[in-house]
Coordinates of C-alpha atoms in Angstrom, one line a residue:
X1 CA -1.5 -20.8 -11.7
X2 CA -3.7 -23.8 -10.3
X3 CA -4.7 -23.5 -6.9
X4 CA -6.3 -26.9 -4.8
X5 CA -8.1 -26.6 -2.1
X6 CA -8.9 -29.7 -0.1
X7 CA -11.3 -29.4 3.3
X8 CA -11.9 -32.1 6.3
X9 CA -13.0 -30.2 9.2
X10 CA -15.1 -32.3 11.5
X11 CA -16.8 -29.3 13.1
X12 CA -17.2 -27.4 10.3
X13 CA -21.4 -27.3 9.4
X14 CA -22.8 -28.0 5.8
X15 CA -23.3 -25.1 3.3
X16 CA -20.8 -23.6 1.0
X17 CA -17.4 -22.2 1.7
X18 CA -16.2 -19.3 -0.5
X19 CA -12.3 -18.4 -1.4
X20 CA -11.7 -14.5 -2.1
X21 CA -8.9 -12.8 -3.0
X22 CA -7.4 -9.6 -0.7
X23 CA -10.6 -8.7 0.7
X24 CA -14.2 -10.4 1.5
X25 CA -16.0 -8.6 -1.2
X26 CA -13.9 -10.0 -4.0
X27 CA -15.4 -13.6 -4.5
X28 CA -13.7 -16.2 -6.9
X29 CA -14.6 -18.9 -6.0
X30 CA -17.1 -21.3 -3.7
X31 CA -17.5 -24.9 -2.8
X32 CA -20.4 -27.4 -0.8
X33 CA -19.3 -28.3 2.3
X34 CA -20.9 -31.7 3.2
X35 CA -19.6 -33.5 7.1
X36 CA -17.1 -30.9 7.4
X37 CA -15.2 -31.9 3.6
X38 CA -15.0 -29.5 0.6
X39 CA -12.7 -29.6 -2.3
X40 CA -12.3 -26.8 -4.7
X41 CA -10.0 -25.8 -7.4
X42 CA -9.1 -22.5 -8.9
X43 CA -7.2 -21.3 -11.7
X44 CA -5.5 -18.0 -11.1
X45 CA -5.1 -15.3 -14.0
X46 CA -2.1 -14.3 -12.0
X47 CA 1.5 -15.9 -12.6
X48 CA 2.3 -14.6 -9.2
X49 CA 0.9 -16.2 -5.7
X50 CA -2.1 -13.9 -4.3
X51 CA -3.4 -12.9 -1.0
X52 CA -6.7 -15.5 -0.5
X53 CA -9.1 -15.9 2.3
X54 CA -11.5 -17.6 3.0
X55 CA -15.2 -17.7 4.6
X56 CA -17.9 -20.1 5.1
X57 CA -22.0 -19.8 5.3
X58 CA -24.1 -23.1 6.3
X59 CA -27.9 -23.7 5.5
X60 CA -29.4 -21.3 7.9
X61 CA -27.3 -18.6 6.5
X62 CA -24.4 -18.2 9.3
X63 CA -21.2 -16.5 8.2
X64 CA -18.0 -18.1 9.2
X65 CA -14.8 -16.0 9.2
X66 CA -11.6 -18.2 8.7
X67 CA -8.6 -16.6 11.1
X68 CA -4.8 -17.9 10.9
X69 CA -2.2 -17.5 13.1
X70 CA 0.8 -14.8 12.7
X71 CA 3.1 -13.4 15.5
X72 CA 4.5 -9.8 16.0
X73 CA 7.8 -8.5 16.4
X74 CA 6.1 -5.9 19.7
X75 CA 4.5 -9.3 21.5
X76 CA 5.7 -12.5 21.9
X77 CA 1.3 -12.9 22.0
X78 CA -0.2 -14.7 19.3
X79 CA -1.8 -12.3 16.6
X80 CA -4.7 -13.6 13.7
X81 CA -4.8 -12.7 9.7
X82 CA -8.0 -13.5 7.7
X83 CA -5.8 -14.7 4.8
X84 CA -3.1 -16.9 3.4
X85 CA -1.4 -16.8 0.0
X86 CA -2.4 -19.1 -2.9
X87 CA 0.3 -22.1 -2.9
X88 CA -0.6 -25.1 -5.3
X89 CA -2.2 -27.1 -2.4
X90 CA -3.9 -26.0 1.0
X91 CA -5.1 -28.4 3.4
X92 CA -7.6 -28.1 5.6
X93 CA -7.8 -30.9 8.4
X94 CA -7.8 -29.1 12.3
X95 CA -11.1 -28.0 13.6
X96 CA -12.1 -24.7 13.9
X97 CA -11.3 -23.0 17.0
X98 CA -14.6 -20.4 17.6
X99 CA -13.2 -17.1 19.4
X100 CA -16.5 -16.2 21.6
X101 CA -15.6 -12.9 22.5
X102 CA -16.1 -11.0 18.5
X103 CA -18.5 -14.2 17.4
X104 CA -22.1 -12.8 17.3
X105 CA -25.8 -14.6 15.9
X106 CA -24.9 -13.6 12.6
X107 CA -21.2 -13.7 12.3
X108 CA -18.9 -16.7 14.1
X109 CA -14.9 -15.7 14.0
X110 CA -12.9 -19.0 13.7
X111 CA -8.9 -19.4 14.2
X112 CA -7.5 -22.5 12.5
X113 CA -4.1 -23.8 11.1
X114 CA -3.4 -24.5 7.9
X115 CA -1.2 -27.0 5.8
X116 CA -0.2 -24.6 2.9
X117 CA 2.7 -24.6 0.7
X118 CA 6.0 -22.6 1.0
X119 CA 4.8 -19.2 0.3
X120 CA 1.9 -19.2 2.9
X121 CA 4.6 -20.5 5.4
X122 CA 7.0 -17.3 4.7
X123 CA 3.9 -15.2 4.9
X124 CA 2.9 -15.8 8.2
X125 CA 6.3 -17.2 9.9
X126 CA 6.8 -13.4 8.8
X127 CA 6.1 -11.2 11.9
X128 CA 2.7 -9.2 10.6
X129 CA 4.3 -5.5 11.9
X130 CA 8.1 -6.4 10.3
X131 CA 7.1 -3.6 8.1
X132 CA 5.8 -0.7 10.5
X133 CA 8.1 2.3 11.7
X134 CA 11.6 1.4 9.3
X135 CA 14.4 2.1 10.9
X136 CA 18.1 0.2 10.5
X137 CA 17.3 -2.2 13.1
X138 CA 13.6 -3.4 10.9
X139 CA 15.4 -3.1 7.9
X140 CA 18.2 -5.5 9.1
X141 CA 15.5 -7.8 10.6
X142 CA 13.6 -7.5 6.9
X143 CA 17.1 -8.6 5.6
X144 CA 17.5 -11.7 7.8
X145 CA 13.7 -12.7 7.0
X146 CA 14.2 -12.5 3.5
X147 CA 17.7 -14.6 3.4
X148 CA 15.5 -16.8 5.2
X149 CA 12.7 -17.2 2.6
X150 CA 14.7 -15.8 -0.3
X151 CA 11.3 -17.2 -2.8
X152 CA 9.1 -14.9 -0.2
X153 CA 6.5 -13.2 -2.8
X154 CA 4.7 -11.7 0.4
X155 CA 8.2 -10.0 1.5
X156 CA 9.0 -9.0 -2.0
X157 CA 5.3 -7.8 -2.0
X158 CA 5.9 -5.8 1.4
X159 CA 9.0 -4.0 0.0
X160 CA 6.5 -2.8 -3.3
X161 CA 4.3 -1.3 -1.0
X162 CA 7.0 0.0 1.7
X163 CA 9.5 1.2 -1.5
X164 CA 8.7 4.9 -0.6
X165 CA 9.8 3.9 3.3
X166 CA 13.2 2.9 2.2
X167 CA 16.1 4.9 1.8
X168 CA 17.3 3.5 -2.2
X169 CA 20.8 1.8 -1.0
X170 CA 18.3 0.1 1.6
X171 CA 16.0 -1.2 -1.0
X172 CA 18.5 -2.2 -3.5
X173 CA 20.3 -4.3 -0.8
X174 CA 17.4 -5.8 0.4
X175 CA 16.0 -7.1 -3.3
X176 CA 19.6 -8.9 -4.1
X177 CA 18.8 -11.4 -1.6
X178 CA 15.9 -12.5 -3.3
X179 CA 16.6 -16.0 -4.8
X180 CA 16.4 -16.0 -9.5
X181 CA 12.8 -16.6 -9.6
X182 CA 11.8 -13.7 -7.7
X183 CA 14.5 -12.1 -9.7
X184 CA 12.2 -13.3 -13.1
X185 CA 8.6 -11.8 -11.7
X186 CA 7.1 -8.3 -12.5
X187 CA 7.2 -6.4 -9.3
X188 CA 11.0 -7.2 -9.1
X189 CA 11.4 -5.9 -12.2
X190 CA 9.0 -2.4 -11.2
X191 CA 10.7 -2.3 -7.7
X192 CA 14.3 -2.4 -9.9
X193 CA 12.9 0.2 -12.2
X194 CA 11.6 2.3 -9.0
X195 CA 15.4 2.4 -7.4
X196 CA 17.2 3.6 -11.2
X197 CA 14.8 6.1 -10.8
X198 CA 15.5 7.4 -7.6
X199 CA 19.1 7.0 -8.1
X200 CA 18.9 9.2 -11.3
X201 CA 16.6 12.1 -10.2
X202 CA 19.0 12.1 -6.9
X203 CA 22.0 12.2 -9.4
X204 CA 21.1 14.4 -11.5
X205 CA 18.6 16.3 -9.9
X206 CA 16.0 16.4 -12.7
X207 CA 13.0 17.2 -11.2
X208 CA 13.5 20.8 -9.4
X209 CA 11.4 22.7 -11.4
X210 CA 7.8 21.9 -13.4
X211 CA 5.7 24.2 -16.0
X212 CA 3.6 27.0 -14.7
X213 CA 0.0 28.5 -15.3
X214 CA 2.1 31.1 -16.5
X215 CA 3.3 28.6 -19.6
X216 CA 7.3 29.2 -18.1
X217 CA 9.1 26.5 -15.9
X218 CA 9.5 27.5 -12.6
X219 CA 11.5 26.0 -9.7
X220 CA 9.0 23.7 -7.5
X221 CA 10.3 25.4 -4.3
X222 CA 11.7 28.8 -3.2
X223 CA 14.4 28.4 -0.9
X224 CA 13.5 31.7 1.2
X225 CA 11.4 29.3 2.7
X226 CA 12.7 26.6 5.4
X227 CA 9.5 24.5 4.6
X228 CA 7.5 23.7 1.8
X229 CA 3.9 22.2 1.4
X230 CA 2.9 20.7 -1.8
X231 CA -0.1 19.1 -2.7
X232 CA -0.9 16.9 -5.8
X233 CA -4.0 17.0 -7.2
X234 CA -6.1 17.2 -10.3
X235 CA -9.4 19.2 -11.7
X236 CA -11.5 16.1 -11.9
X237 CA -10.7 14.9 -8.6
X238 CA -13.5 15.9 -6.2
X239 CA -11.7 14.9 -3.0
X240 CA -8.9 17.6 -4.4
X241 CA -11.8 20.3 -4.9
X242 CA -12.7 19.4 -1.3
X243 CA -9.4 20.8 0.1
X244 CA -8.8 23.9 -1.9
X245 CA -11.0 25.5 0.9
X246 CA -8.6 25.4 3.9
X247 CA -5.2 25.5 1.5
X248 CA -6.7 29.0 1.3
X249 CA -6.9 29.4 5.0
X250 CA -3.6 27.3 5.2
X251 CA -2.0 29.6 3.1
X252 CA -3.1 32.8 4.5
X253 CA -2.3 31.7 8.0
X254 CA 1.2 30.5 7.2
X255 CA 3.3 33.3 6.1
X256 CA 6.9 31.0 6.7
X257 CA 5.7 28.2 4.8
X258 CA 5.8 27.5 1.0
X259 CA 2.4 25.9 -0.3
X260 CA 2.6 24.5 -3.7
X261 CA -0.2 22.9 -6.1
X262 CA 1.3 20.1 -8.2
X263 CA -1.4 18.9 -11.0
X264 CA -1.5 15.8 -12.7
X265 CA -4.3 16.8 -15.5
X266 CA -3.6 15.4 -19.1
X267 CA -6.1 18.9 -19.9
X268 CA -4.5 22.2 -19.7
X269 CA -7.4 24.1 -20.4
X270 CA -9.2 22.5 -17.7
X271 CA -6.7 22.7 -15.3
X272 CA -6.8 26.5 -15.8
X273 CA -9.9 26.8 -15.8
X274 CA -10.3 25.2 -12.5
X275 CA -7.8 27.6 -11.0
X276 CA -9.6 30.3 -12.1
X277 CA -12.9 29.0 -10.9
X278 CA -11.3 28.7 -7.5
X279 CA -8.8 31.9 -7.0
X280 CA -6.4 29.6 -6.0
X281 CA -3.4 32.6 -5.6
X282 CA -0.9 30.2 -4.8
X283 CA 2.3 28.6 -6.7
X284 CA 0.5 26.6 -9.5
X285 CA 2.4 23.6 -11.3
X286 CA 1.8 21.2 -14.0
X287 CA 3.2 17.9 -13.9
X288 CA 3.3 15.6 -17.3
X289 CA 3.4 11.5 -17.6
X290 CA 7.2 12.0 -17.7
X291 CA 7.7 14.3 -14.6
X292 CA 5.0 12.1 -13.0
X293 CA 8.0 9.0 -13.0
X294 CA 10.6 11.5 -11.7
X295 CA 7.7 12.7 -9.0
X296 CA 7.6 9.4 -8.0
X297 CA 11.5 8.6 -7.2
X298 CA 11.4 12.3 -5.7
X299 CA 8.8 12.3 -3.2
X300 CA 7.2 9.1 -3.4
X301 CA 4.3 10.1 -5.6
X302 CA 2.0 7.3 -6.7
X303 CA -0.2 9.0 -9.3
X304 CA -2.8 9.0 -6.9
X305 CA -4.5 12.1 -5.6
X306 CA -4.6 13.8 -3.4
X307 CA -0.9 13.4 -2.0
X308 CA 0.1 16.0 0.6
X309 CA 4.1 16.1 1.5
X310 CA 5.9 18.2 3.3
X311 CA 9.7 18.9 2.3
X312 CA 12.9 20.9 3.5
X313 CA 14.7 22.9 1.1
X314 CA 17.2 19.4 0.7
X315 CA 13.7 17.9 -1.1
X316 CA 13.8 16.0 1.9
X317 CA 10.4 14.6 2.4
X318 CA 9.4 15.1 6.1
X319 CA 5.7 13.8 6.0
X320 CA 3.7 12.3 3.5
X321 CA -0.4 11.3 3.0
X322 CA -2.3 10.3 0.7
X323 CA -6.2 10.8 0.4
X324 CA -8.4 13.6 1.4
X325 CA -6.8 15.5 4.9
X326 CA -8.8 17.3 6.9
X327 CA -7.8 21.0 8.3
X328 CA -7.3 19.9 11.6
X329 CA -5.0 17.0 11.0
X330 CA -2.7 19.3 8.5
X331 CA -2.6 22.1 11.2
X332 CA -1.5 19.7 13.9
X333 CA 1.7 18.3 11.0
X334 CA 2.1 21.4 10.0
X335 CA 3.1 22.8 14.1
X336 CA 4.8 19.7 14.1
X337 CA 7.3 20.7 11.3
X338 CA 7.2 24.2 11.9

């Protein structure tokens, strides 16, 4: 996919602007600027449009952040991304607008408008917090925005990342109004795949129980307890080893709650052995590549760890995080859902 780039910006300063992709660090591309005009070309590995940005640095090494213009659902007050998405053709041909009160001597934040193709017009014609705290209300406002820019890659690429937000009916709804060539792409196709999955283990209500250290299969939660806590982790995963401490304390101090280590190692032998290493007393569970899909459409797991839920004795899911927790942040959910 062939992405051109075309620049007249009459107060834009000679040097070189750069394109990334998703974040400044991730360079793909660069250009001269010379009397505010750059043009620049890129072929994308991608089929699919990406998330690009875009930054500039002149002859006396000045950095130049590009900012353009998105609204909010909240406030009817004018909000700034620092990307677009990569249509065939961008233009370029508005002058930079310098926002004095973030711009510093080595850093000059710059809002501009953009002529870009039809996906970076869905992207930010759609409201940057469309996505944040789901409900019916968002997820009929998501419905209206897609029937609205039914070839929307950045909407289908919302509801990827937001899958685990939505309840499976929701979802399934939402990715029919998609138009054939979203239909065609591959994270329709893994967002489809996501749904039969959590429509099966639902269904059939596969996943309820997981090997042991014990070598049995044991049920994942004991319903003597109203809550459950279940953490998924690994042996080689140091952020993991960083919590066992104060699941210790966790589970000595909570006598009504069921805490649960889920373990995603491919080694057995290392698995146990880490358990012995660290006395860790508690309900011990092994999950294979298999039971890692059925994970997923059950609680939302991602094969990344660590991932902390907390779950009724429906399998509900009534909180869910994903990275290393601290004590203090699991006590306060865990009074919460008490």
């Amino acid at each position: 996919m062939k992405t051109i780039i075309k620049g007249n910006i009459e107060n834009l300063t000679d040097g070189k602007i750069y394109l990334y992709k998703n974040t400044f660090d991730h360079v793909i591309d660069s250009a001269d600027a010379i009397n505010g005009k750059f043009y620049l070309e890129h072929m994308f590995l991608e089929n699919e449009p990406q998330y690009i940005g875009f930054f500039h640095y002149d002859r006396q090494n000045l950095k130049t952040l590009f900012f353009f213009p998105k609204k909010g659902l909240k406030s009817d007050k004018t909000k700034y991304v620092d990307r677009i998405m990569s249509d065939s053709l961008i233009i370029f041909d508005k002058p930079l607008k310098i926002n004095k009160e973030v711009s510093n001597s080595h850093t000059i934040y710059a809002n501009t408008t953009v002529n870009g193709g039809k996906q970076t017009l869905a992207y930010l014609e759609s409201e940057i917090d469309l996505f944040d705290n789901i409900d019916i209300t968002t997820v009929n406002l998501i419905g209206e925005k897609i029937k609205k820019y039914p070839f929307s890659y950045h909407l289908l690429y919302e509801l990827q990342d937001h899958k685990n937000d939505l309840d499976a009916k929701d979802l399934e709804k939402l990715m029919h109004l998609f138009n054939n060539d979203i239909k065609k792409s591959l994270v329709y196709n893994n967002i489809e795949n996501f749904i039969a999955l959590k429509n099966k283990s639902k269904k059939e209500k596969i996943i309820t129980s997981l090997k042991s250290n014990n070598e049995k299969n044991q049920k994942i939660i004991n319903e003597d307890y109203k809550k459950h806590l279940i953490v998924f982790w690994a042996s080689w995963c140091g952020p993991c080893l960083q919590e066992i401490p104060y699941l210790k304390k966790i589970n000595k101090e909570n006598k009504d709650l069921e805490l649960i280590s889920i373990s995603i190692d491919k080694d057995e032998k290392a698995w146990k052995k880490k358990l012995s290493e660290q006395k860790m007393t508690w309900k011990q569970l092994i999950a294979n590549l298999q039971d890692q899909k059925l994970l997923e459409a059950s609680f939302g797991f991602s094969n990344t760890v660590p991932y902390t839920i907390i779950i009724d004795n429906n399998f509900k899911v009534l909180y869910q995080f994903t990275g290393l927790i601290s004590k203090e942040n699991l006590d306060k959910i865990l009074k919460e859902y008490n």
